[in-house]
Coordinates of C-alpha atoms and ligand atoms in Angstrom, one line a residue:
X25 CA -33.9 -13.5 -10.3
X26 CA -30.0 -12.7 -10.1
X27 CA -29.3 -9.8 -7.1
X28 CA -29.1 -6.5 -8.8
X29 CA -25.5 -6.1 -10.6
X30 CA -24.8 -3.1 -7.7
X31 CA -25.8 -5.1 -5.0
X32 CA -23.3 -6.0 -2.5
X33 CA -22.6 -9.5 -1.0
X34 CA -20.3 -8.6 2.1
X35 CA -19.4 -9.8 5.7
X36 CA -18.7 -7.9 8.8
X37 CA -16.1 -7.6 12.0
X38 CA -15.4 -5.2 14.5
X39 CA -12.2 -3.8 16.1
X40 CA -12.3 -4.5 19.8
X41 CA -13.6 -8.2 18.4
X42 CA -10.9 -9.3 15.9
X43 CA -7.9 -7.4 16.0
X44 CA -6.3 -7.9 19.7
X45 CA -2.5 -5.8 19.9
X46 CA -4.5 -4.0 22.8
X47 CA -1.5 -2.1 23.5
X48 CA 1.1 -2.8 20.3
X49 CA 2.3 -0.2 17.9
X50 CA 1.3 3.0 20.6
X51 CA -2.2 2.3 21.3
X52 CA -4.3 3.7 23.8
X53 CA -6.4 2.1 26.3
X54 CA -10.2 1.9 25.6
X55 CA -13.1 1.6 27.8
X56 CA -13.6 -2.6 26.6
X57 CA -10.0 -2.9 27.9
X58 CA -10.5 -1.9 30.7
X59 CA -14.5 -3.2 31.6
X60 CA -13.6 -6.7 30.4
X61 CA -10.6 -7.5 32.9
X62 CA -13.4 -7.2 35.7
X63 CA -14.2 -10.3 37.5
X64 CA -18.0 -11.9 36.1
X65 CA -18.2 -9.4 33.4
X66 CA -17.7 -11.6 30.4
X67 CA -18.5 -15.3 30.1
X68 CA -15.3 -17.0 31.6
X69 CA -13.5 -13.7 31.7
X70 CA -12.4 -14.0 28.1
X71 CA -10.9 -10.1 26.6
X72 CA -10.4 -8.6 23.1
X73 CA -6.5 -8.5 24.1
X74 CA -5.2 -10.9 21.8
X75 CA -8.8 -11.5 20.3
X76 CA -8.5 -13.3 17.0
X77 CA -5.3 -11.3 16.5
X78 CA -6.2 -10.3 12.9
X79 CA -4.0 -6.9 13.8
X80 CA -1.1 -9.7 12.7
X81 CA -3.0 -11.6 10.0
X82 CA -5.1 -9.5 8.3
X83 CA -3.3 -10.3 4.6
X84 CA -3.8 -14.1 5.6
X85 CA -8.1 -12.9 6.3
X86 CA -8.4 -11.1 3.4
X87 CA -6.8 -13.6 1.4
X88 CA -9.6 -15.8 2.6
X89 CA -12.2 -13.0 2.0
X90 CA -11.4 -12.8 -1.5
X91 CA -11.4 -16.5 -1.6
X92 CA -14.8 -16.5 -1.2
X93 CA -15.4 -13.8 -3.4
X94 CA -16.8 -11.5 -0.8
X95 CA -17.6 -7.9 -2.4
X96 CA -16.7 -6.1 0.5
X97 CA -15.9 -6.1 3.8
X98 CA -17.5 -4.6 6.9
X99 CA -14.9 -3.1 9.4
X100 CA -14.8 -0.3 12.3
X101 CA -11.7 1.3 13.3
X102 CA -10.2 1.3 16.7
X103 CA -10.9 5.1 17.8
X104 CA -7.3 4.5 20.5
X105 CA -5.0 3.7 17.8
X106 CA -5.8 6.6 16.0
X107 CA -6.0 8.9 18.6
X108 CA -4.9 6.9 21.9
X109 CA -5.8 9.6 24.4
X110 CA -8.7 10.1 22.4
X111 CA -7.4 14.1 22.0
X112 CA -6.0 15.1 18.2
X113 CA -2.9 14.0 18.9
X114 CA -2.5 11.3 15.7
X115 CA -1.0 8.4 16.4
X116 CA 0.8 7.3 12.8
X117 CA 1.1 3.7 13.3
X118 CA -2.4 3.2 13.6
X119 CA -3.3 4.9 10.3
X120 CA -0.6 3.0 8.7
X121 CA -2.7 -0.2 10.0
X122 CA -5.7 0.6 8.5
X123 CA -4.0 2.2 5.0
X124 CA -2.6 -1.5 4.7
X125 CA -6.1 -3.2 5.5
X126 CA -7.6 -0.8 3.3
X127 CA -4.9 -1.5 0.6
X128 CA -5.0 -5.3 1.3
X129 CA -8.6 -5.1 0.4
X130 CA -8.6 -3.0 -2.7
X131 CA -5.6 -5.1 -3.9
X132 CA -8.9 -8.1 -4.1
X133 CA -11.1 -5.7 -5.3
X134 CA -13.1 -5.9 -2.1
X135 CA -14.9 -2.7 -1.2
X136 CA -13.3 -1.5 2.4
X137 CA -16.8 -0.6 4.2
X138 CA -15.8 1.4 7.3
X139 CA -17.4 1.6 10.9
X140 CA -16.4 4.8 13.1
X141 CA -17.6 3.6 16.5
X142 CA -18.0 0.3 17.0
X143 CA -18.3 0.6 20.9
X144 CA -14.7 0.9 22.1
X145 CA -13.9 4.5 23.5
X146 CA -10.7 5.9 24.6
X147 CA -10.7 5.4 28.6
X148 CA -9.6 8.9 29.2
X149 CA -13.2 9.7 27.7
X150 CA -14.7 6.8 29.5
X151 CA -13.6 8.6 32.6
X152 CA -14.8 12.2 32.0
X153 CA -18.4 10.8 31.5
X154 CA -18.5 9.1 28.2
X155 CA -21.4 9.6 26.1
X156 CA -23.0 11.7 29.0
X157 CA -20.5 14.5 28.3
X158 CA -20.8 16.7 25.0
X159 CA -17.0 17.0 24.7
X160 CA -17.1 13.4 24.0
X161 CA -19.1 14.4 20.8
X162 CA -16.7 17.2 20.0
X163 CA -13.7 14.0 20.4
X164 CA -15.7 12.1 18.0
X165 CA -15.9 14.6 15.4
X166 CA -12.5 15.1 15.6
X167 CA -12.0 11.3 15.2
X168 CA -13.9 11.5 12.3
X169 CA -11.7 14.2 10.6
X170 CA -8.7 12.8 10.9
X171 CA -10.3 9.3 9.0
X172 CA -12.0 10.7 6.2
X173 CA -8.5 12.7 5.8
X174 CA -6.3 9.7 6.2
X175 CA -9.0 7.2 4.7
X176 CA -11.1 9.6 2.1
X177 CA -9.5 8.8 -0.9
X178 CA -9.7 5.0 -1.1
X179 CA -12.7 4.6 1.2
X180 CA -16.1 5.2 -0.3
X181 CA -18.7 4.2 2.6
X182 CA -18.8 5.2 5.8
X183 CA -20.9 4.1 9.1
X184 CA -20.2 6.6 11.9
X185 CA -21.9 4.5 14.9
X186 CA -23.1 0.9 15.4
X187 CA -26.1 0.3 17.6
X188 CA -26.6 3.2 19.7
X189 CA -29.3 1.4 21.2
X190 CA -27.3 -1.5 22.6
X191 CA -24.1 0.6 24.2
X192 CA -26.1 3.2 25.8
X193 CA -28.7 0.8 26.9
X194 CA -26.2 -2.2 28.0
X195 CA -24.1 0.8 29.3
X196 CA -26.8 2.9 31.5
X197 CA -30.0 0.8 32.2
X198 CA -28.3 -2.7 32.1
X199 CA -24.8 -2.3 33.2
X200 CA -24.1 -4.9 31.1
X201 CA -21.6 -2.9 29.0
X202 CA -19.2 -0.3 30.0
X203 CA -19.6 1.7 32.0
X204 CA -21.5 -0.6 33.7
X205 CA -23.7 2.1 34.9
X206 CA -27.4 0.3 36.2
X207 CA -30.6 1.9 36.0
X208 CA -30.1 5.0 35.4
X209 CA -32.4 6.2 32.5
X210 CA -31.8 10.1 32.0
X211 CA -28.2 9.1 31.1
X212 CA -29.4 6.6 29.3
X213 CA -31.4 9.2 26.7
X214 CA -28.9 12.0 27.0
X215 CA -26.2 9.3 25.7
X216 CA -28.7 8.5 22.7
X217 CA -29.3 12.1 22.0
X218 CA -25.4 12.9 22.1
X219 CA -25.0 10.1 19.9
X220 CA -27.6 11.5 17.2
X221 CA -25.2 15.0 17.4
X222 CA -22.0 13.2 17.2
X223 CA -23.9 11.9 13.8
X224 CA -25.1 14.2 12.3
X225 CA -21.9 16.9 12.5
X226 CA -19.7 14.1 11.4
X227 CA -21.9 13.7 8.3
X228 CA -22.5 17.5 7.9
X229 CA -18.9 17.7 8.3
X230 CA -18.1 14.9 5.9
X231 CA -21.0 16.8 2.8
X232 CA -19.3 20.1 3.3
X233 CA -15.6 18.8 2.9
X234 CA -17.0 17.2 -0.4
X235 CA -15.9 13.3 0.8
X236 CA -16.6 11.4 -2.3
X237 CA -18.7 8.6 -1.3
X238 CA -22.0 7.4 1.2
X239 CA -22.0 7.8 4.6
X240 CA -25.2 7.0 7.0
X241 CA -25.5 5.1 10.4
X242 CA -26.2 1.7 11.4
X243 CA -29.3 0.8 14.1
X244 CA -30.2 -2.4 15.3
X245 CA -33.3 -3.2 13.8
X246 CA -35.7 -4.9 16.4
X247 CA -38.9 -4.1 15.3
X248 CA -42.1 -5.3 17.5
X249 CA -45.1 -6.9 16.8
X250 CA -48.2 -7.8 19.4
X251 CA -47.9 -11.9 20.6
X252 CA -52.2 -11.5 19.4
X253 CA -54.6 -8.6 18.4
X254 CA -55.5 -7.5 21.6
X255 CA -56.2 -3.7 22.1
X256 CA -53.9 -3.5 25.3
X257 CA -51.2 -6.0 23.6
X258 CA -51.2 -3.8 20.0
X259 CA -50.8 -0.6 22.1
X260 CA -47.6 -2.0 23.5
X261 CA -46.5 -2.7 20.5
X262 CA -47.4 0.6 19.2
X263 CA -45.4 1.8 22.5
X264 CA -42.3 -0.6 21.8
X265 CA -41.5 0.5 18.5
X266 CA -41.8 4.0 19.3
X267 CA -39.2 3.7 21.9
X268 CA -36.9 0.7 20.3
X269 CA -37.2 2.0 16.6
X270 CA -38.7 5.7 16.4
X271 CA -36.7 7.1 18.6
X272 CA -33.7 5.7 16.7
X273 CA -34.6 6.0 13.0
X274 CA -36.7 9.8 13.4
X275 CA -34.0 11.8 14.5
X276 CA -31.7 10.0 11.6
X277 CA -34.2 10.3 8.9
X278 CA -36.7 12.6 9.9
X279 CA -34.3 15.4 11.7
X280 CA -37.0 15.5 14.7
X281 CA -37.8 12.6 17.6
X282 CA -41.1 11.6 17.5
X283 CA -43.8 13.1 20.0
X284 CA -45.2 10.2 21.7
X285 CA -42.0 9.6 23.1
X286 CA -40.6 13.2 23.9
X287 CA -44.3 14.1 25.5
X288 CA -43.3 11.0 28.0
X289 CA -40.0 11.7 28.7
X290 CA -40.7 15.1 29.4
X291 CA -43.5 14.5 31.7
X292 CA -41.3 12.5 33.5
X293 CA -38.2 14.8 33.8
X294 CA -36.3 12.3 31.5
X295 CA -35.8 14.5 27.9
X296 CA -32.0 15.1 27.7
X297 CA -31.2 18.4 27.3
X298 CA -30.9 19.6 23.8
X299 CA -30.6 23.0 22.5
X300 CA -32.2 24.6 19.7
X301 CA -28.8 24.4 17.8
X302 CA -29.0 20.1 18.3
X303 CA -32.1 20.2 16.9
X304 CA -31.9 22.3 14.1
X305 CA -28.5 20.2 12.9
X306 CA -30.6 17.0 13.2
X307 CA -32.9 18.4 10.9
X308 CA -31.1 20.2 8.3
X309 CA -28.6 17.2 8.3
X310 CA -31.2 14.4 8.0
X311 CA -31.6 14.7 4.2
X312 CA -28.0 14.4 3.9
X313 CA -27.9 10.3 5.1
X314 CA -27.1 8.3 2.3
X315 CA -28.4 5.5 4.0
X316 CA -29.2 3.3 6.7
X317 CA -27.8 0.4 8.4
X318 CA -29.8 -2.5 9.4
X319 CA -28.5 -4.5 12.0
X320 CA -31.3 -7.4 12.2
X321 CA -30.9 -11.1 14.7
X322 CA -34.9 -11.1 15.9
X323 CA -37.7 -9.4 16.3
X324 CA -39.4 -8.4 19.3
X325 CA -42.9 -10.4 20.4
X326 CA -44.2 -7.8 22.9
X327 CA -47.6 -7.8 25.5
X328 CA -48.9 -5.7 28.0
X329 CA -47.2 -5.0 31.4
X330 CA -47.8 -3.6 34.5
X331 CA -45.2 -2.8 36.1
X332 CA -43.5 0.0 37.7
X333 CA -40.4 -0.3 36.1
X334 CA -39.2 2.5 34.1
X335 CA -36.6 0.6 31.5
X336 CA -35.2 -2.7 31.5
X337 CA -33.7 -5.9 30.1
X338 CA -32.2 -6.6 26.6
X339 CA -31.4 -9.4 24.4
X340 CA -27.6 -10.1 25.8
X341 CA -25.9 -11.3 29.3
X342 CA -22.7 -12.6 29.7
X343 CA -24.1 -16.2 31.1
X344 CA -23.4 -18.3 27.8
X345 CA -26.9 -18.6 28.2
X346 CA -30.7 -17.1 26.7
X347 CA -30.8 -13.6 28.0
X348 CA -33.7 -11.6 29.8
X349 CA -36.7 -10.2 28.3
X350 CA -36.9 -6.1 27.9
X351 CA -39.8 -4.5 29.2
X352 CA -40.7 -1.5 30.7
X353 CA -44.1 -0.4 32.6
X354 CA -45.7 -0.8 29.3
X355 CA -44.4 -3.8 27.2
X356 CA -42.8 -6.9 27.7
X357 CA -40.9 -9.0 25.3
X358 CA -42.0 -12.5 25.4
X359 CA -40.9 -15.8 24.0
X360 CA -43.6 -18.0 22.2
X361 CA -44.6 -21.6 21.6
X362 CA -44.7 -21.8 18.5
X363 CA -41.5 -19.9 17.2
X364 CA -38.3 -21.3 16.5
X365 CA -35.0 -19.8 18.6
X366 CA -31.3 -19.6 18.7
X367 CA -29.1 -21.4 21.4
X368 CA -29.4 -17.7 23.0
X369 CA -33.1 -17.5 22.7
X370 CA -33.4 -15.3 20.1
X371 CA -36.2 -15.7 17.6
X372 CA -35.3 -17.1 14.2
X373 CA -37.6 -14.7 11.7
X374 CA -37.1 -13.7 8.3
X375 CA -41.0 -13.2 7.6
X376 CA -40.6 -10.6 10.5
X377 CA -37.4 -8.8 8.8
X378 CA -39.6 -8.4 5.6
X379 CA -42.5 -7.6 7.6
X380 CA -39.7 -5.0 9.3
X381 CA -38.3 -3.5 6.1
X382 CA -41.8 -3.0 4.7
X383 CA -42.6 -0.7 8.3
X384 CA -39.1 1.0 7.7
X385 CA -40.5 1.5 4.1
X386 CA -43.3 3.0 5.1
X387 CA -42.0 5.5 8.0
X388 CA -39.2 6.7 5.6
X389 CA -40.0 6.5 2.3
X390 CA -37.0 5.5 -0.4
X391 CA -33.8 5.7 2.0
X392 CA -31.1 3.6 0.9
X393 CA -31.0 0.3 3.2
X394 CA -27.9 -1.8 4.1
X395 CA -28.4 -4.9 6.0
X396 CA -24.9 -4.3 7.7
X397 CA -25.3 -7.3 10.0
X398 CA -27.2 -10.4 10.0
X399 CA -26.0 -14.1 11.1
X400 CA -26.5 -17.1 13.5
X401 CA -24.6 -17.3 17.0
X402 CA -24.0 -21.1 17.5
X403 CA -21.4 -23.6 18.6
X404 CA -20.6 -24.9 15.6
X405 CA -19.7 -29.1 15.8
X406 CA -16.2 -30.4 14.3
X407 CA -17.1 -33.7 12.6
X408 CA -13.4 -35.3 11.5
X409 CA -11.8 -32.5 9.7
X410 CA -15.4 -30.4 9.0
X411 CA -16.4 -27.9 10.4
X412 CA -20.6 -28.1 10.2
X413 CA -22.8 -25.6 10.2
X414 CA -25.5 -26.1 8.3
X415 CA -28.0 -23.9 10.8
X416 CA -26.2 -21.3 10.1
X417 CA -26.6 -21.4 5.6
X418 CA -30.0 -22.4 6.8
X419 CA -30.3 -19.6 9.3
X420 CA -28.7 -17.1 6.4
X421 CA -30.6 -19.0 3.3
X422 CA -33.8 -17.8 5.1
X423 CA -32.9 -14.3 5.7
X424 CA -31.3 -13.5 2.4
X425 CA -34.3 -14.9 0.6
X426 CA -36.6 -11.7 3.0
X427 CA -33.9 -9.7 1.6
X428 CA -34.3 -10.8 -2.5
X429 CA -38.2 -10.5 -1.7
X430 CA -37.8 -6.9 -0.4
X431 CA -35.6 -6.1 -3.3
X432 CA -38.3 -7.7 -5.5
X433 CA -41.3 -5.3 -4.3
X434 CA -38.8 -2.2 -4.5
X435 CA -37.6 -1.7 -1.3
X436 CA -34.5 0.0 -1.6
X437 CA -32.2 -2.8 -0.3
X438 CA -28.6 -2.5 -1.2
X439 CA -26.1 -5.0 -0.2
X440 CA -26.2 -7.5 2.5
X441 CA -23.6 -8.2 5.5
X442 CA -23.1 -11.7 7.4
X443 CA -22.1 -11.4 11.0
X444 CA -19.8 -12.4 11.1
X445 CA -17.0 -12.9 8.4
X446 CA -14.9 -15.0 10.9
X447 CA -15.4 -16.3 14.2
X448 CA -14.6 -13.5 16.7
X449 CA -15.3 -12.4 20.3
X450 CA -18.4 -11.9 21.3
X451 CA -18.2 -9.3 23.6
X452 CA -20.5 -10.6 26.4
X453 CA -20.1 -14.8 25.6
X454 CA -16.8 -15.3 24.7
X455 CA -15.5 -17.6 21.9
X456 CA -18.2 -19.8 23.0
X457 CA -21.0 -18.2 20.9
X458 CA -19.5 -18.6 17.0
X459 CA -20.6 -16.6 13.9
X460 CA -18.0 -17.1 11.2
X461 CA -17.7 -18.9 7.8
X462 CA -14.3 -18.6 9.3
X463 CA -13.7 -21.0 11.8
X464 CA -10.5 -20.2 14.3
X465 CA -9.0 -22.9 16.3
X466 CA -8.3 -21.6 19.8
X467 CA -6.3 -24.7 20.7
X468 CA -4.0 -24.5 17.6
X469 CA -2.4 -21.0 17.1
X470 CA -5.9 -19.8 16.1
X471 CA -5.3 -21.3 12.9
X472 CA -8.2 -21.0 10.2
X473 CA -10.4 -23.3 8.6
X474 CA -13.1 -22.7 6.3
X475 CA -16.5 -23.7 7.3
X476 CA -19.3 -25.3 4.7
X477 CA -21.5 -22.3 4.7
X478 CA -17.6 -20.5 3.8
X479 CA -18.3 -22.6 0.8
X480 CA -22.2 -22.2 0.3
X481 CA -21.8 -18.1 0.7
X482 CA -18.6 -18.4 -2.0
X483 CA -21.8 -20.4 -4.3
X484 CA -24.4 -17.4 -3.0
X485 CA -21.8 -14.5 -4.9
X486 CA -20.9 -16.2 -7.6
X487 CA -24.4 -16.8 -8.4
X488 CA -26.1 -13.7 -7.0
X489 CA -28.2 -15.9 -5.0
X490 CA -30.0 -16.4 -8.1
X491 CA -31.0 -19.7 -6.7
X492 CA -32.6 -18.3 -3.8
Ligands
BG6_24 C1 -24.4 -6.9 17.3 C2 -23.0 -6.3 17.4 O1 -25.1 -6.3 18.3 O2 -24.5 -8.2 17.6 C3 -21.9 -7.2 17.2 O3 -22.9 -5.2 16.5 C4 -22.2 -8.5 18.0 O4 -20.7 -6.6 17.6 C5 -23.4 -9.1 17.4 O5 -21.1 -9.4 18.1 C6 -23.7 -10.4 18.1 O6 -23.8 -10.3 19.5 P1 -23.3 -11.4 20.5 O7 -23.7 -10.9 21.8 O8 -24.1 -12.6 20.1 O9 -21.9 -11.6 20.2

């Protein structure tokens, strides 16, 4: 079988990762610019300042895009060069930027498939309490606004957030991302549940304008499953998924969070506050998601634990090496003996991303899915002039075959994303951790080189995976 004519082969970056110019052309300062340039926060202290410095040669990216016939390309917009105070006050260089990367792709016939947030937020909101304060949601719908006016008539799909799970969690529990905050979980959920708002009145706000196009938000997608089928081990599954994916995906799809976990949180003083109005906009705006966004690396092997702890853990650190387990009083993620994983420790699993999409399927019906990212972290050897990385075509082979399956037994599967389309910064690990077809050479100008799975994913379109 060929892919569906409609379906999408694409690749994905992200602002804060690719472009660097942290302060050209009138930008403001965001909250990565500032949490990065503190000592032992990164892995060797590495910054998106100059980053990969597409801001300068984006023309010379896309031209490579096209080159390998990708069908659209992934992207998120840096919130402080529109608005660099992160007020309304427009900053016109920055939309000029992203009209030219927009035009640059259209010129290819790439589709331009824009990210709102993908994690870096103005300082000056940073500072009056981030995601914790409401006006921050009011800034973002602003934000926005002034895209879908600036961007609405050549761009067609829309993401507002990426992974709410991993910047409030990495910001409040772990510290691991800004604002560094450890620990402290009622932030951590009142963030979330902001987040969900900011959502739901951008896309309320983008239906009633009449926006031609699809907009919908993407979520990690983590799903769990019991290391055996132990009563106590399937429970904390049962209780992992509810808290990594329900809580997530209900609100989104469903317009209401789901009752195991508000009953919890509310026994233990830790449900954000939310007013009737919140609620009754996530649930006369959740029929309005065009889609989803699946952000899937691994899944989650989970077991009982006893602990006291109320939330902890998650997948990254900024060692260079495997990162902690999450786990709170009831679950544990574990790694087993007989699964295969990353450099990073992170479980190599396309039966559990079919498994995954077939769960999603049956929680929320029909929806629309994207994977929006997807991809193998790995330090890539140079052998003479080659650049080899044949885990990652194996690692993406895999994957894409769960996704032609799902497609195959009618799950509502519409395009596909590698992470990434070019080596970037990883925000915790440096240039050290590589995800590209796109290989860039750090010790010569950053020129570019394509990679063999550039070539194998060029093979992929052409053929719509028909192979596979
Ligand atoms: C996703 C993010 O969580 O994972 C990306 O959306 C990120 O921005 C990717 O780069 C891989 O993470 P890491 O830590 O391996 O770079």
């Amino acid at each position: 079988m060929k892919m569906p004519k409609d379906f999408i082969f694409g690749a994905a970056s992200a602002s804060y990762q690719v472009e660097g110019a942290w302060n050209e052309d009138g930008k403001g300062v965001s909250n990565w610019d500032v949490f990065s340039k503190i000592p032992g926060k990164t892995f060797g202290g590495t910054n998106g300042d100059v980053a990969i410095d597409h801001y300068h040669r984006y023309k010379e990216d896309i031209a490579l895009m096209a080159e390998m016939g990708l069908e659209s390309y992934r992207f998120s917009i840096a919130w402080t060069r529109i608005h660099p105070d992160g007020t309304s006050k427009v900053n016109q260089k920055g939309i000029e930027f992203y009209n030219n990367v927009i035009d640059e792709c259209l010129k290819y016939g790439i589709i331009p498939f824009v990210t709102l947030y993908h994690w870096d937020l103005p300082q000056t909101l940073e500072e009056a309490g981030g995601w914790r304060n409401p006006k921050t949601v009011d800034a973002f719908v602003t934000f926005a606004e002034t895209c879908f006016k600036a961007f609405g008539d050549r761009v067609r799909n829309w993401i507002t957030f990426n992974e709410t799970v991993i910047f409030c969690s990495l910001g409040y529990l772990t510290g691991a991302h800004p604002p560094g905050i450890e620990g402290d979980v009622k932030s951590y959920f009142q963030a979330t549940h902001h987040v969900f708002v900011a959502h739901a009145r951008a896309v309320e706000l983008f239906k009633q304008a009449k926006y031609e196009g699809e907009i919908g938000i993407t979520h990690v997608f983590n799903p769990a499953f019991s290391i055996d089928e132990s009563k106590e081990n399937k429970f904390a599954e049962r209780h992992a998924n509810e808290y990594s994916t329900h809580w997530y995906y209900d609100p989104i799809l469903k317009g209401e969070y789901p009752e195991y976990v508000t009953k919890e949180l509310e026994a233990k003083g830790l449900l954000p506050d939310m007013s009737e109005e919140d609620l009754d906009l996530l649930r006369r705006t959740a029929p309005m998601n065009d889609f989803i966004g699946l952000n899937y690396y691994c899944p989650q092997r989970v077991m009982k634990n006893d602990s006291d702890l109320v939330l902890a853990g998650g997948r990254e650190n900024s060692t260079g090496k495997p990162g902690n387990p999450s786990f709170d009083g009831v679950y544990k993620t574990v790694m087993m003996d007989d699964k295969e994983y990353t450099k990073w420790g992170w479980e190599i699993a396309p039966d559990a991303f079919l498994e995954g999409m077939r769960m999603l399927k049956d929680r929320y019906g029909d929806i629309k899915m994207y994977i929006t990212e997807n991809g193998l972290g790995d330090e890539d050897p140079i052998v003479g002039e080659e650049i080899q990385d044949q885990p990652r075509i194996d690692y993406i082979e895999s994957h894409l075959r769960a996704v032609k399956h799902a497609v195959e037994e009618g799950i509502n599967v519409s395009g596909y994303f590698a992470w990434s389309v070019i080596d970037l910064l990883s925000w915790l690990n440096g240039y050290k951790k590589q995800y590209g077809f796109i290989y860039v050479d750090h010790n010569n100008n950053l020129a570019r080189k394509r990679k063999q799975s550039f070539y194998w994913y060029q093979e992929i379109i052409a053929t719509r995976a028909e192979e596979l």
